[in-house]
């Protein structure tokens, strides 16, 4: 059985003190009431070491939101996969549409990042998804397939076990506009088929595919009720513990 996952993506929010307070609140809530899924929080780099230490004995895993496409050396301001790993973080989010769009991360750059993340023992939450324009031109399947082919389909089956896919239609991110559960399921099933074409049916069946884009407690049960939706990657609604817990509860 593949893993059910609810992952938060704090993006560029929370000072260190605010982040520690949120992680502590979540830890306490989830210690009191065990979740029915894996819970991950994606935090800015500066929180990783402190929050990983804080959550060491909890069920919550910690993720970075990015890592460098170079191993080490003279790259001022960058943070390597090895550095992320050394904080105690287990995951890294790569390929987010905001990184692709605002920081010009190409499939080739992302491929380097994925390889370095895996080589350093991190698991990868790899994001894909189409823009509104591409959706209106009915190109969502071609876009998702190309994003997978460009950055992760070169991996070996053994490496693939450390990949979680997040389908995030760009038009639904932070817009309050969610894909309908039917729209999401349709593309999730397609993504699983793409994975099956490369890695076979069994590995595809074991791959967790998350939905992201204005997911909240009110729409999570319907989305997570679909057979190919294995959880969510949550932005805005991961910034307050009760909101995030509401989504985690969708697996109850
Ligand atoms: P959102 O962001 O939940 O705020 O729409 C999701 C994401 O970008 O991961």
Short mmCIF file of C-alpha atoms and ligand atoms in Angstrom, two decimals:
data_model
loop_
_atom_site.label_atom_id
_atom_site.label_comp_id
_atom_site.label_asym_id
_atom_site.label_seq_id
_atom_site.Cartn_x
_atom_site.Cartn_y
_atom_site.Cartn_z
CA UNK A 1 0.00 0.00 0.00
CA UNK A 2 1.31 3.41 -0.91
CA UNK A 3 1.74 6.09 1.71
CA UNK A 4 -0.93 8.67 2.46
CA UNK A 5 0.77 12.00 3.04
CA UNK A 6 -0.15 15.51 4.10
CA UNK A 7 2.79 17.87 3.53
CA UNK A 8 2.98 21.55 4.38
CA UNK A 9 4.90 24.07 2.31
CA UNK A 10 5.46 27.19 4.37
CA UNK A 11 7.10 28.99 1.43
CA UNK A 12 8.70 32.31 2.51
CA UNK A 13 6.64 32.67 5.68
CA UNK A 14 7.45 32.59 9.41
CA UNK A 15 10.43 33.95 11.29
CA UNK A 16 12.45 31.35 13.18
CA UNK A 17 10.49 32.04 16.37
CA UNK A 18 7.13 31.84 14.60
CA UNK A 19 8.17 28.63 12.86
CA UNK A 20 9.26 27.02 16.11
CA UNK A 21 5.94 28.00 17.68
CA UNK A 22 3.97 26.47 14.80
CA UNK A 23 6.01 23.25 14.78
CA UNK A 24 5.58 22.93 18.55
CA UNK A 25 1.83 23.43 18.29
CA UNK A 26 1.56 20.81 15.56
CA UNK A 27 3.70 18.36 17.47
CA UNK A 28 1.49 18.68 20.53
CA UNK A 29 -1.76 18.37 18.57
CA UNK A 30 -0.57 15.28 16.71
CA UNK A 31 0.88 13.67 19.84
CA UNK A 32 -2.56 13.94 21.44
CA UNK A 33 -4.33 12.55 18.38
CA UNK A 34 -2.34 10.27 16.08
CA UNK A 35 -2.81 11.01 12.37
CA UNK A 36 -3.80 8.37 9.82
CA UNK A 37 -1.18 9.56 7.35
CA UNK A 38 2.43 10.63 7.16
CA UNK A 39 2.83 14.31 8.04
CA UNK A 40 5.63 16.45 6.63
CA UNK A 41 6.35 20.14 7.05
CA UNK A 42 8.36 22.01 4.46
CA UNK A 43 10.15 24.99 5.98
CA UNK A 44 12.63 27.65 4.87
CA UNK A 45 16.29 26.64 5.24
CA UNK A 46 16.82 28.68 8.37
CA UNK A 47 14.25 26.64 10.32
CA UNK A 48 15.45 23.19 9.32
CA UNK A 49 17.97 22.39 12.05
CA UNK A 50 15.93 23.78 14.92
CA UNK A 51 12.63 22.31 13.77
CA UNK A 52 14.19 18.91 12.95
CA UNK A 53 15.64 18.75 16.46
CA UNK A 54 12.31 19.80 17.94
CA UNK A 55 10.44 17.11 15.98
CA UNK A 56 13.07 14.38 16.38
CA UNK A 57 10.89 12.03 18.39
CA UNK A 58 7.61 13.04 16.80
CA UNK A 59 5.80 11.55 13.81
CA UNK A 60 6.29 14.75 11.80
CA UNK A 61 9.02 14.72 9.14
CA UNK A 62 10.79 17.86 7.98
CA UNK A 63 11.41 18.97 4.40
CA UNK A 64 13.42 21.73 2.77
CA UNK A 65 11.74 23.75 0.02
CA UNK A 66 14.76 23.76 -2.28
CA UNK A 67 18.42 22.77 -2.56
CA UNK A 68 21.29 23.74 -4.83
CA UNK A 69 22.02 22.19 -8.21
CA UNK A 70 25.72 22.05 -7.33
CA UNK A 71 27.47 19.79 -4.86
CA UNK A 72 29.52 22.36 -2.92
CA UNK A 73 31.92 25.24 -3.34
CA UNK A 74 31.85 28.86 -4.48
CA UNK A 75 28.11 29.39 -4.92
CA UNK A 76 27.37 32.28 -2.59
CA UNK A 77 24.00 32.06 -0.89
CA UNK A 78 23.21 28.51 -2.00
CA UNK A 79 22.41 25.54 0.28
CA UNK A 80 23.49 22.07 -0.84
CA UNK A 81 21.59 18.81 -0.50
CA UNK A 82 24.30 17.56 1.90
CA UNK A 83 23.74 20.62 4.10
CA UNK A 84 19.98 20.04 4.10
CA UNK A 85 20.52 16.41 5.06
CA UNK A 86 22.88 17.42 7.88
CA UNK A 87 20.08 19.41 9.56
CA UNK A 88 18.05 16.24 10.11
CA UNK A 89 15.56 17.01 7.34
CA UNK A 90 14.33 13.95 5.43
CA UNK A 91 12.76 15.52 2.35
CA UNK A 92 13.21 18.32 -0.13
CA UNK A 93 10.50 19.88 -2.30
CA UNK A 94 11.79 20.35 -5.86
CA UNK A 95 10.21 21.64 -9.04
CA UNK A 96 7.67 23.92 -7.39
CA UNK A 97 6.09 26.18 -10.00
CA UNK A 98 7.23 29.25 -8.06
CA UNK A 99 10.84 28.09 -8.36
CA UNK A 100 10.36 27.27 -12.05
CA UNK A 101 8.73 30.62 -12.77
CA UNK A 102 10.51 33.16 -10.55
CA UNK A 103 13.95 31.54 -10.37
CA UNK A 104 14.08 30.09 -13.87
CA UNK A 105 14.55 26.51 -12.77
CA UNK A 106 14.57 24.44 -15.94
CA UNK A 107 14.01 20.68 -16.21
CA UNK A 108 17.80 20.28 -16.60
CA UNK A 109 18.55 22.23 -13.42
CA UNK A 110 15.87 20.28 -11.56
CA UNK A 111 17.35 17.02 -12.77
CA UNK A 112 20.67 18.01 -11.17
CA UNK A 113 18.90 18.93 -7.93
CA UNK A 114 16.96 15.65 -7.86
CA UNK A 115 20.14 13.64 -8.42
CA UNK A 116 22.02 15.49 -5.68
CA UNK A 117 19.12 15.22 -3.24
CA UNK A 118 18.88 11.46 -3.72
CA UNK A 119 22.66 10.99 -3.63
CA UNK A 120 22.64 12.70 -0.24
CA UNK A 121 19.91 10.51 1.20
CA UNK A 122 16.99 12.92 0.92
CA UNK A 123 13.56 11.99 -0.37
CA UNK A 124 12.10 14.29 -3.00
CA UNK A 125 8.63 15.77 -3.30
CA UNK A 126 8.69 16.59 -6.99
CA UNK A 127 6.10 19.12 -8.20
CA UNK A 128 4.54 19.26 -11.64
CA UNK A 129 1.51 21.02 -13.07
CA UNK A 130 0.16 23.19 -15.86
CA UNK A 131 -0.63 26.90 -16.11
CA UNK A 132 -4.11 28.25 -16.78
CA UNK A 133 -3.18 28.90 -20.39
CA UNK A 134 -2.00 25.33 -20.82
CA UNK A 135 -5.14 23.97 -19.13
CA UNK A 136 -7.33 26.03 -21.44
CA UNK A 137 -5.43 24.58 -24.41
CA UNK A 138 -5.96 21.09 -22.93
CA UNK A 139 -2.20 20.55 -22.61
CA UNK A 140 -2.16 19.46 -18.97
CA UNK A 141 -1.24 15.86 -19.71
CA UNK A 142 1.55 16.76 -22.11
CA UNK A 143 2.96 19.31 -19.65
CA UNK A 144 2.97 16.90 -16.71
CA UNK A 145 4.50 14.11 -18.76
CA UNK A 146 7.24 16.41 -20.09
CA UNK A 147 8.05 17.68 -16.60
CA UNK A 148 8.43 14.11 -15.35
CA UNK A 149 10.47 13.06 -18.38
CA UNK A 150 12.69 16.11 -18.07
CA UNK A 151 13.75 15.68 -14.46
CA UNK A 152 12.87 12.33 -12.86
CA UNK A 153 12.22 9.56 -15.38
CA UNK A 154 15.96 8.91 -15.73
CA UNK A 155 16.04 7.54 -12.17
CA UNK A 156 16.48 3.84 -11.49
CA UNK A 157 13.53 1.93 -9.96
CA UNK A 158 15.49 1.81 -6.71
CA UNK A 159 15.92 5.60 -6.69
CA UNK A 160 12.28 6.10 -7.64
CA UNK A 161 11.19 4.70 -4.26
CA UNK A 162 12.34 8.00 -2.75
CA UNK A 163 10.17 10.13 -5.02
CA UNK A 164 6.76 11.55 -4.12
CA UNK A 165 4.94 13.39 -6.90
CA UNK A 166 2.87 16.51 -6.23
CA UNK A 167 0.45 17.58 -8.93
CA UNK A 168 -0.15 21.29 -8.53
CA UNK A 169 -2.11 23.08 -11.24
CA UNK A 170 -0.57 26.56 -11.23
CA UNK A 171 -3.98 28.19 -11.65
CA UNK A 172 -5.07 26.69 -8.33
CA UNK A 173 -2.03 27.68 -6.23
CA UNK A 174 -2.86 30.39 -3.72
CA UNK A 175 -5.82 31.49 -5.82
CA UNK A 176 -8.62 29.92 -3.81
CA UNK A 177 -9.52 28.09 -7.02
CA UNK A 178 -9.23 24.34 -6.45
CA UNK A 179 -9.29 21.76 -9.19
CA UNK A 180 -12.46 19.73 -8.79
CA UNK A 181 -11.87 16.29 -7.33
CA UNK A 182 -12.79 14.86 -10.74
CA UNK A 183 -10.32 17.09 -12.59
CA UNK A 184 -7.59 16.20 -10.12
CA UNK A 185 -8.35 12.47 -10.20
CA UNK A 186 -8.26 12.44 -13.99
CA UNK A 187 -4.74 13.82 -14.13
CA UNK A 188 -3.52 11.84 -11.12
CA UNK A 189 -4.60 8.65 -12.89
CA UNK A 190 -2.77 9.85 -16.00
CA UNK A 191 0.40 10.59 -14.00
CA UNK A 192 0.25 7.11 -12.47
CA UNK A 193 -0.05 5.66 -15.95
CA UNK A 194 3.04 7.61 -17.05
CA UNK A 195 4.92 6.20 -14.07
CA UNK A 196 3.69 2.69 -14.94
CA UNK A 197 4.90 3.10 -18.53
CA UNK A 198 8.43 3.73 -17.25
CA UNK A 199 8.65 1.70 -14.02
CA UNK A 200 5.86 -0.86 -14.32
CA UNK A 201 2.46 -1.21 -12.69
CA UNK A 202 3.69 -2.28 -9.26
CA UNK A 203 6.02 0.66 -8.70
CA UNK A 204 3.35 3.04 -10.08
CA UNK A 205 0.90 1.58 -7.61
CA UNK A 206 3.33 2.24 -4.76
CA UNK A 207 4.00 5.87 -5.77
CA UNK A 208 2.32 8.55 -3.68
CA UNK A 209 0.83 11.34 -5.79
CA UNK A 210 -0.25 14.43 -3.84
CA UNK A 211 -2.60 17.18 -4.93
CA UNK A 212 -1.70 20.82 -4.27
CA UNK A 213 -3.47 24.08 -4.96
CA UNK A 214 -5.87 25.75 -2.52
CA UNK A 215 -6.38 22.49 -0.67
CA UNK A 216 -8.08 23.08 2.68
CA UNK A 217 -10.04 21.23 5.34
CA UNK A 218 -13.32 21.80 3.51
CA UNK A 219 -12.25 20.25 0.17
CA UNK A 220 -9.62 17.75 1.33
CA UNK A 221 -12.05 14.88 2.11
CA UNK A 222 -13.48 14.93 -1.41
CA UNK A 223 -10.04 15.19 -3.05
CA UNK A 224 -8.47 12.50 -0.84
CA UNK A 225 -11.50 10.28 -1.45
CA UNK A 226 -10.36 9.74 -5.04
CA UNK A 227 -8.43 6.53 -5.73
CA UNK A 228 -5.32 8.14 -7.22
CA UNK A 229 -5.03 11.10 -4.83
CA UNK A 230 -2.76 10.09 -1.95
CA UNK A 231 -2.78 13.32 0.01
CA UNK A 232 -1.88 16.96 -0.38
CA UNK A 233 0.89 19.52 -0.59
CA UNK A 234 -0.49 22.45 1.34
CA UNK A 235 0.62 26.07 1.16
CA UNK A 236 -1.60 28.69 2.80
CA UNK A 237 -3.52 26.24 4.96
CA UNK A 238 -0.29 24.84 6.47
CA UNK A 239 0.51 28.12 8.22
CA UNK A 240 -1.95 27.65 11.07
CA UNK A 241 -1.96 24.43 13.09
CA UNK A 242 -5.78 24.04 13.27
CA UNK A 243 -6.14 24.54 9.49
CA UNK A 244 -3.40 22.00 8.76
CA UNK A 245 -4.83 19.55 11.29
CA UNK A 246 -8.20 19.89 9.56
CA UNK A 247 -6.62 18.60 6.36
CA UNK A 248 -4.77 15.79 8.15
CA UNK A 249 -8.15 14.77 9.60
CA UNK A 250 -9.46 14.20 6.08
CA UNK A 251 -7.72 10.80 6.31
CA UNK A 252 -9.77 9.79 9.34
P1 LIG B 1 -1.68 26.75 -1.69
O1 LIG B 1 -0.20 26.37 -2.20
O2 LIG B 1 -2.16 25.62 -0.84
O3 LIG B 1 -1.50 28.02 -0.92
O4 LIG B 1 -2.54 26.94 -2.92
C1 LIG B 1 0.11 25.05 -2.54
C2 LIG B 1 1.55 24.97 -2.98
O5 LIG B 1 2.02 25.87 -3.69
O6 LIG B 1 2.26 24.01 -2.63
#
